[in-house]
Short mmCIF file of C-alpha atoms in Angstrom, two decimals:
data_model
loop_
_atom_site.label_atom_id
_atom_site.label_comp_id
_atom_site.label_asym_id
_atom_site.label_seq_id
_atom_site.Cartn_x
_atom_site.Cartn_y
_atom_site.Cartn_z
CA UNK X 874 -48.06 -7.93 45.73
CA UNK X 875 -47.40 -3.85 45.60
CA UNK X 876 -48.83 -3.38 42.24
CA UNK X 877 -51.84 -1.70 41.75
CA UNK X 878 -53.74 -0.08 38.76
CA UNK X 879 -54.95 3.17 39.39
CA UNK X 880 -57.35 4.18 42.36
CA UNK X 881 -59.78 6.81 41.53
CA UNK X 882 -58.71 9.07 44.44
CA UNK X 883 -54.92 8.58 43.69
CA UNK X 884 -53.30 10.46 40.86
CA UNK X 885 -50.08 10.79 38.74
CA UNK X 886 -48.09 13.54 40.86
CA UNK X 887 -48.26 15.78 37.45
CA UNK X 888 -51.77 14.91 36.74
CA UNK X 889 -52.95 18.34 37.32
CA UNK X 890 -50.21 19.66 34.70
CA UNK X 891 -51.95 17.33 32.20
CA UNK X 892 -55.23 17.48 29.96
CA UNK X 893 -55.69 13.96 31.28
CA UNK X 894 -58.96 13.68 28.85
CA UNK X 895 -56.47 13.91 25.68
CA UNK X 896 -54.20 11.18 27.30
CA UNK X 897 -53.12 8.67 26.07
CA UNK X 898 -51.14 11.01 23.87
CA UNK X 899 -49.64 10.49 20.18
CA UNK X 900 -45.95 10.01 20.43
CA UNK X 901 -44.77 6.37 20.00
CA UNK X 902 -43.35 3.98 22.49
CA UNK X 903 -40.14 5.24 23.52
CA UNK X 904 -39.96 8.77 22.49
CA UNK X 905 -37.97 11.24 24.17
CA UNK X 906 -40.69 13.96 24.27
CA UNK X 907 -42.36 12.62 27.33
CA UNK X 908 -39.45 12.62 29.67
CA UNK X 909 -38.21 15.85 28.34
CA UNK X 910 -41.76 17.41 29.30
CA UNK X 911 -41.82 15.81 32.77
CA UNK X 912 -38.55 17.33 33.72
CA UNK X 913 -39.85 20.47 32.43
CA UNK X 914 -43.11 20.08 34.54
CA UNK X 915 -41.24 19.44 37.35
CA UNK X 916 -38.60 22.13 37.49
CA UNK X 917 -41.32 25.14 37.96
CA UNK X 918 -42.42 23.82 41.43
CA UNK X 919 -38.49 23.31 42.11
CA UNK X 920 -37.69 27.21 42.01
CA UNK X 921 -41.39 28.28 43.11
CA UNK X 922 -42.73 29.70 39.88
CA UNK X 923 -46.69 29.24 39.89
CA UNK X 924 -48.35 27.31 37.15
CA UNK X 925 -50.37 30.49 35.98
CA UNK X 926 -47.18 32.20 35.23
CA UNK X 927 -45.50 29.43 32.88
CA UNK X 928 -46.05 29.57 29.13
CA UNK X 929 -45.58 26.78 26.66
CA UNK X 930 -44.80 27.93 23.02
CA UNK X 931 -44.12 25.16 20.52
CA UNK X 932 -43.54 24.91 16.68
CA UNK X 933 -44.54 22.22 14.47
CA UNK X 934 -43.56 18.76 14.76
CA UNK X 935 -44.27 15.72 17.34
CA UNK X 936 -42.79 18.35 20.43
CA UNK X 937 -45.66 21.08 18.93
CA UNK X 938 -48.29 18.47 20.13
CA UNK X 939 -47.12 19.27 23.77
CA UNK X 940 -48.99 22.53 23.95
CA UNK X 941 -52.19 20.48 23.52
CA UNK X 942 -51.51 17.96 26.10
CA UNK X 943 -50.33 20.43 28.75
CA UNK X 944 -52.81 22.13 31.31
CA UNK X 945 -50.68 25.42 31.09
CA UNK X 946 -51.08 28.46 28.86
CA UNK X 947 -49.43 27.25 25.45
CA UNK X 948 -49.54 28.34 21.76
CA UNK X 949 -49.07 25.89 18.96
CA UNK X 950 -47.24 28.06 16.23
CA UNK X 951 -46.61 27.57 12.63
CA UNK X 952 -43.44 25.89 11.36
CA UNK X 953 -40.35 27.42 12.69
CA UNK X 954 -42.37 30.33 14.29
CA UNK X 955 -42.09 29.48 17.81
CA UNK X 956 -39.55 31.87 18.92
CA UNK X 957 -40.93 35.06 17.21
CA UNK X 958 -44.36 34.35 18.97
CA UNK X 959 -42.69 33.58 22.32
CA UNK X 960 -40.24 37.16 21.95
CA UNK X 961 -43.73 38.91 21.14
CA UNK X 962 -45.52 37.34 23.99
CA UNK X 963 -42.07 38.13 26.64
CA UNK X 964 -42.27 41.64 25.63
CA UNK X 965 -45.91 42.41 25.96
CA UNK X 966 -46.01 40.38 29.34
CA UNK X 967 -42.54 40.40 30.80
CA UNK X 968 -43.71 39.01 34.20
CA UNK X 969 -44.53 35.92 32.52
CA UNK X 970 -42.18 32.87 32.15
CA UNK X 971 -41.86 31.82 28.86
CA UNK X 972 -40.57 28.48 27.64
CA UNK X 973 -40.18 27.15 24.07
CA UNK X 974 -39.58 23.58 23.57
CA UNK X 975 -39.54 22.36 20.02
CA UNK X 976 -37.92 20.09 17.77
CA UNK X 977 -34.56 20.31 15.76
CA UNK X 978 -36.66 20.79 12.46
CA UNK X 979 -38.53 23.23 13.52
CA UNK X 980 -36.06 25.24 15.51
CA UNK X 981 -32.85 24.76 13.49
CA UNK X 982 -34.04 24.33 9.75
CA UNK X 983 -37.01 26.59 8.95
CA UNK X 984 -36.70 28.43 12.35
CA UNK X 985 -32.77 29.04 12.17
CA UNK X 986 -32.79 32.36 11.31
CA UNK X 987 -34.91 33.40 14.46
CA UNK X 988 -33.12 31.07 16.88
CA UNK X 989 -29.74 32.91 15.96
CA UNK X 990 -31.31 36.61 16.06
CA UNK X 991 -33.13 35.69 19.46
CA UNK X 992 -29.76 34.73 20.87
CA UNK X 993 -28.11 37.68 19.15
CA UNK X 994 -30.41 40.21 21.15
CA UNK X 995 -30.53 38.03 24.36
CA UNK X 996 -34.30 37.60 24.61
CA UNK X 997 -35.48 36.48 28.14
CA UNK X 998 -36.70 33.13 26.97
CA UNK X 999 -35.97 29.34 27.81
CA UNK X 1000 -35.71 27.15 24.69
CA UNK X 1001 -35.57 23.82 24.74
CA UNK X 1002 -34.61 21.71 21.96
CA UNK X 1003 -35.58 17.86 21.56
CA UNK X 1004 -32.92 16.76 19.09
CA UNK X 1005 -33.72 13.63 17.76
CA UNK X 1006 -31.74 13.71 14.68
CA UNK X 1007 -34.39 13.35 12.27
CA UNK X 1008 -37.73 14.79 11.09
CA UNK X 1009 -39.75 12.47 13.19
CA UNK X 1010 -43.63 13.34 12.40
CA UNK X 1011 -43.32 13.59 8.74
CA UNK X 1012 -41.91 10.01 7.89
CA UNK X 1013 -37.97 10.26 8.99
CA UNK X 1014 -36.66 12.71 6.35
CA UNK X 1015 -33.16 14.18 6.79
CA UNK X 1016 -32.76 17.01 9.22
CA UNK X 1017 -30.15 19.55 9.99
CA UNK X 1018 -28.87 17.75 12.89
CA UNK X 1019 -28.69 13.88 11.30
CA UNK X 1020 -25.23 12.74 12.34
CA UNK X 1021 -22.79 11.96 9.25
CA UNK X 1022 -23.40 8.54 7.64
CA UNK X 1023 -26.97 7.93 9.02
CA UNK X 1024 -29.54 6.91 6.91
CA UNK X 1025 -32.83 8.57 6.61
CA UNK X 1026 -35.93 8.39 3.89
CA UNK X 1027 -34.32 11.16 1.85
CA UNK X 1028 -30.90 9.79 2.23
CA UNK X 1029 -30.99 5.68 1.52
CA UNK X 1030 -27.19 5.72 1.09
CA UNK X 1031 -26.36 7.64 4.10
CA UNK X 1032 -26.10 11.50 5.07
CA UNK X 1033 -23.14 13.45 3.23
CA UNK X 1034 -23.93 16.85 4.91
CA UNK X 1035 -22.24 17.71 8.30
CA UNK X 1036 -24.34 18.34 10.99
CA UNK X 1037 -25.42 21.54 13.29
CA UNK X 1038 -23.24 21.61 16.49
CA UNK X 1039 -26.55 23.36 18.48
CA UNK X 1040 -24.67 24.14 21.58
CA UNK X 1041 -21.94 25.69 19.47
CA UNK X 1042 -24.04 27.51 17.62
CA UNK X 1043 -26.11 28.67 20.20
CA UNK X 1044 -22.69 29.88 22.31
CA UNK X 1045 -21.54 31.57 19.08
CA UNK X 1046 -24.83 33.56 18.71
CA UNK X 1047 -24.43 34.75 22.28
CA UNK X 1048 -26.67 32.97 24.33
CA UNK X 1049 -26.17 33.31 28.26
CA UNK X 1050 -26.91 29.68 29.38
CA UNK X 1051 -25.87 26.60 26.75
CA UNK X 1052 -26.55 22.66 28.02
CA UNK X 1053 -26.77 19.60 26.45
CA UNK X 1054 -28.45 16.46 28.19
CA UNK X 1055 -30.19 13.50 27.06
CA UNK X 1056 -33.86 12.06 27.62
CA UNK X 1057 -32.36 9.63 30.03
CA UNK X 1058 -30.39 12.01 31.94
CA UNK X 1059 -33.71 13.33 33.67
CA UNK X 1060 -32.38 14.25 37.15
CA UNK X 1061 -29.68 16.59 35.62
CA UNK X 1062 -31.99 17.83 32.87
CA UNK X 1063 -34.33 18.86 35.62
CA UNK X 1064 -31.83 20.55 37.81
CA UNK X 1065 -30.72 22.35 34.64
CA UNK X 1066 -33.92 23.50 33.39
CA UNK X 1067 -34.47 24.71 37.41
CA UNK X 1068 -31.40 26.48 36.89
CA UNK X 1069 -32.27 28.02 33.49
CA UNK X 1070 -35.58 29.14 34.98
CA UNK X 1071 -33.79 31.56 37.41
CA UNK X 1072 -31.49 33.33 35.00
CA UNK X 1073 -32.07 35.97 32.53
CA UNK X 1074 -31.67 36.08 28.91
CA UNK X 1075 -31.64 33.57 26.15
CA UNK X 1076 -31.24 30.13 27.57
CA UNK X 1077 -30.57 27.15 25.22
CA UNK X 1078 -30.93 23.44 26.69
CA UNK X 1079 -30.40 20.68 23.76
CA UNK X 1080 -32.01 17.14 24.78
CA UNK X 1081 -30.96 14.42 22.81
CA UNK X 1082 -33.63 12.23 22.23
CA UNK X 1083 -34.63 8.75 20.73
CA UNK X 1084 -36.97 8.43 18.00
CA UNK X 1085 -37.09 4.64 17.60
CA UNK X 1086 -39.54 4.83 14.89
CA UNK X 1087 -37.95 7.05 12.23
CA UNK X 1088 -34.43 7.07 13.17
CA UNK X 1089 -33.66 3.78 15.13
CA UNK X 1090 -34.95 1.78 12.82
CA UNK X 1091 -33.35 2.87 9.74
CA UNK X 1092 -29.83 3.12 11.91
CA UNK X 1093 -29.86 -0.28 13.25
CA UNK X 1094 -31.23 0.68 16.57
CA UNK X 1095 -34.90 -0.59 16.23
CA UNK X 1096 -35.95 -0.68 19.84
CA UNK X 1097 -36.39 2.09 22.62
CA UNK X 1098 -33.84 0.55 24.66
CA UNK X 1099 -30.98 0.17 21.91
CA UNK X 1100 -30.90 4.20 21.64
CA UNK X 1101 -31.05 4.66 25.63
CA UNK X 1102 -28.49 2.28 25.78
CA UNK X 1103 -26.29 4.34 23.09
CA UNK X 1104 -26.92 7.38 25.13
CA UNK X 1105 -25.95 5.64 28.85
CA UNK X 1106 -22.79 3.99 27.32
CA UNK X 1107 -21.21 6.82 25.49
CA UNK X 1108 -22.26 9.95 27.43
CA UNK X 1109 -19.40 11.71 29.29
CA UNK X 1110 -20.68 14.74 31.39
CA UNK X 1111 -18.03 17.57 31.08
CA UNK X 1112 -19.44 20.92 32.43
CA UNK X 1113 -18.04 23.99 31.26
CA UNK X 1114 -16.49 22.18 28.12
CA UNK X 1115 -15.76 24.38 25.12
CA UNK X 1116 -18.69 24.14 22.82
CA UNK X 1117 -16.49 24.34 19.67
CA UNK X 1118 -15.03 20.41 20.84
CA UNK X 1119 -18.38 18.80 21.57
CA UNK X 1120 -20.01 18.07 18.27
CA UNK X 1121 -21.75 14.83 17.70
CA UNK X 1122 -19.84 11.93 15.72
CA UNK X 1123 -20.71 8.40 15.56
CA UNK X 1124 -18.51 6.22 17.97
CA UNK X 1125 -17.13 8.87 19.73
CA UNK X 1126 -18.49 9.98 23.55
CA UNK X 1127 -21.55 12.11 23.50
CA UNK X 1128 -20.61 15.22 25.66
CA UNK X 1129 -23.07 16.22 27.98
CA UNK X 1130 -23.05 19.27 30.51
CA UNK X 1131 -23.45 23.03 31.43
CA UNK X 1132 -21.10 24.61 28.92
CA UNK X 1133 -21.98 28.06 29.17
CA UNK X 1134 -22.70 30.65 31.89
CA UNK X 1135 -22.54 34.20 30.88
CA UNK X 1136 -23.59 37.11 33.44
CA UNK X 1137 -24.30 40.56 33.10
CA UNK X 1138 -25.47 40.87 29.61
CA UNK X 1139 -28.61 43.35 29.36
CA UNK X 1140 -31.61 41.39 27.85
CA UNK X 1141 -33.30 42.83 25.12
CA UNK X 1142 -36.55 44.13 27.15
CA UNK X 1143 -33.89 45.92 29.15
CA UNK X 1144 -32.42 47.74 26.42
CA UNK X 1145 -35.58 48.75 24.85
CA UNK X 1146 -36.75 50.10 28.34
CA UNK X 1147 -33.60 52.08 28.75
CA UNK X 1148 -33.96 53.22 24.92
CA UNK X 1149 -37.66 54.19 26.27
CA UNK X 1150 -36.62 56.39 28.90
CA UNK X 1151 -33.70 58.13 27.00
CA UNK X 1152 -35.77 59.09 24.19
CA UNK X 1153 -38.12 62.25 24.97
CA UNK X 1154 -41.50 62.60 22.71
CA UNK X 1155 -41.50 65.66 20.49
CA UNK D 1186 -9.23 12.21 58.99
CA UNK D 1187 -10.65 9.10 60.58
CA UNK D 1188 -14.03 7.57 59.12
CA UNK D 1189 -16.37 5.51 61.05
CA UNK D 1190 -17.16 2.14 59.80
CA UNK D 1191 -20.64 1.79 61.92
CA UNK D 1192 -23.64 1.34 59.72
CA UNK D 1193 -26.85 3.11 59.87
CA UNK D 1194 -28.63 1.94 63.00
CA UNK D 1195 -32.02 -0.12 61.49
CA UNK D 1196 -34.23 0.75 64.24
CA UNK D 1197 -33.81 4.40 63.85
CA UNK D 1198 -33.38 4.84 59.82
CA UNK D 1199 -35.69 2.94 57.89
CA UNK D 1200 -35.28 2.26 54.29
CA UNK D 1201 -37.93 3.76 51.90
CA UNK D 1202 -39.93 1.05 49.84
CA UNK D 1203 -42.21 1.96 47.18
CA UNK D 1204 -45.78 1.35 45.93
CA UNK D 1205 -45.94 1.15 41.81
CA UNK D 1206 -49.07 2.67 40.28
CA UNK D 1207 -49.70 1.82 36.61
CA UNK D 1208 -51.90 3.68 34.58
CA UNK D 1209 -53.23 0.70 32.41
CA UNK D 1210 -54.43 2.37 29.43
CA UNK D 1211 -51.55 4.75 28.83
CA UNK D 1212 -48.87 2.60 28.83
CA UNK D 1213 -47.40 1.67 25.15
CA UNK D 1214 -44.90 -1.17 25.79
CA UNK D 1215 -41.56 0.83 25.36
CA UNK D 1216 -39.93 -1.17 28.20
CA UNK D 1217 -37.98 1.56 29.61
CA UNK D 1218 -39.31 1.23 33.15
CA UNK D 1219 -38.26 -2.44 33.01
CA UNK D 1220 -34.78 -1.89 31.65
CA UNK D 1221 -33.90 1.39 33.85
CA UNK D 1222 -35.31 -0.16 37.32
CA UNK D 1223 -31.98 -0.52 39.31
CA UNK D 1224 -33.54 -3.43 41.42
CA UNK D 1225 -35.27 -5.14 38.67
CA UNK D 1226 -38.84 -5.07 40.10
CA UNK D 1227 -40.49 -4.72 37.22
CA UNK D 1228 -41.22 -7.22 34.11
CA UNK D 1229 -43.82 -7.50 31.20
CA UNK D 1230 -47.01 -9.05 32.00
CA UNK D 1231 -49.22 -10.99 30.31
CA UNK D 1232 -52.10 -8.97 30.76
CA UNK D 1233 -53.02 -6.64 28.18
CA UNK D 1234 -54.47 -3.00 28.02
CA UNK D 1235 -57.33 -1.90 25.37
CA UNK D 1236 -54.68 -1.54 22.66
CA UNK D 1237 -52.99 -4.63 23.14
CA UNK D 1238 -50.09 -3.58 24.83
CA UNK D 1239 -48.36 -5.65 27.67
CA UNK D 1240 -48.14 -3.51 30.88
CA UNK D 1241 -45.70 -3.88 32.85
CA UNK D 1242 -45.93 -5.49 36.63
CA UNK D 1243 -44.00 -5.92 39.80
CA UNK D 1244 -42.47 -9.27 40.54
CA UNK D 1245 -44.48 -11.26 42.67
CA UNK D 1246 -42.40 -12.84 45.05
CA UNK D 1247 -39.52 -10.42 45.04
CA UNK D 1248 -36.01 -11.75 46.38
CA UNK D 1249 -34.15 -10.03 49.03
CA UNK D 1250 -32.65 -7.59 46.59
CA UNK D 1251 -35.70 -6.92 44.36
CA UNK D 1252 -37.65 -4.65 46.11
CA UNK D 1253 -38.84 -1.14 44.95
CA UNK D 1254 -36.97 1.08 46.93
CA UNK D 1255 -38.71 4.55 45.77
CA UNK D 1256 -36.31 5.91 43.37
CA UNK D 1257 -38.77 6.91 41.11
CA UNK D 1258 -37.01 6.59 37.83
CA UNK D 1259 -39.49 4.56 36.04
CA UNK D 1260 -41.67 7.46 36.88
CA UNK D 1261 -39.41 10.19 35.16
CA UNK D 1262 -38.49 7.88 32.14
CA UNK D 1263 -41.95 6.78 31.40
CA UNK D 1264 -43.05 8.79 28.30
CA UNK D 1265 -46.37 8.16 28.43
CA UNK D 1266 -47.10 9.45 32.06
CA UNK D 1267 -48.38 5.89 32.96
CA UNK D 1268 -46.26 5.08 35.89
CA UNK D 1269 -45.83 6.56 39.23
CA UNK D 1270 -44.13 5.28 42.79
CA UNK D 1271 -45.55 6.13 46.08
CA UNK D 1272 -43.02 6.34 48.53
CA UNK D 1273 -43.78 4.85 52.11
CA UNK D 1274 -41.63 4.06 54.95
CA UNK D 1275 -41.71 0.39 55.73
CA UNK D 1276 -41.19 -1.68 58.80
#
């Protein structure tokens, strides 16, 4: 019928963005990083940014491997230091479109301070966090975003620590664009990334992402389908919702949408340029 | 305001149909393309790739409603960049 395995003349539509010789990648079956990267890859084409201007900076963790799989300029930084590297890159080469795609462990535990201070300074970056509620690559330890009551390798009786609501954190620290989607709301995610790429300032998008192997298996969601079904059934799209009311709790709806859009806030680069014009050399 | 009940003329407006391409060696059998297909066009095949995963395939003799209409959701949801849809206009 109409199934066909790959003919050599035909290619996957995003094949030029991938380092094909390194495929198949190391992410597990059903991982949410792949769809997130797919949405991110499609967004620059949508708004007309050429591939040469796009830079992908990643931290440590499952997401960190992405910079090695994509055929764009990128850097695989040390743990938690994706944002500082990206700030330096953006200040030195302001014409580039710099994105940081990293995991929740990287951005919010060891890189937590870098995140809030980049928000506060309003550095011109797009930060995408694939939040899978756990440290996936190292074997399922407790992360700052693990939900209350969830089991992890280091919390065998259930997590007793409240988790971060990362959009609320970004909003409170002063990000100009804050959104949350899941790795099955991909059309909306792509649109949201495209919108964020056209803005100036610190833009933050959280992508809830399944980790069936290290999160799902310990929390009664062992198949990729189970987590996808949880996202599909319990998500409610509420654009412009108050970020203080959108924390994720078990048994309650997951609230998704574009929450914050601020305009008119000067970026760090603009402030520094203005300072450069004002200060006279002695 | 009045709305028209006319359906679109089938001579002029053609529904789009998709041709499914699968990169066999990238598939990891996560099942997302099969469970998210709105027309249930895909199923798990008996065919395996070199790592032993059962790759998806299109249903051989589709019923009237089970025809790929090139929505492309399997393409975006696939974590392994292993499936894509080529859109074409059928007669």
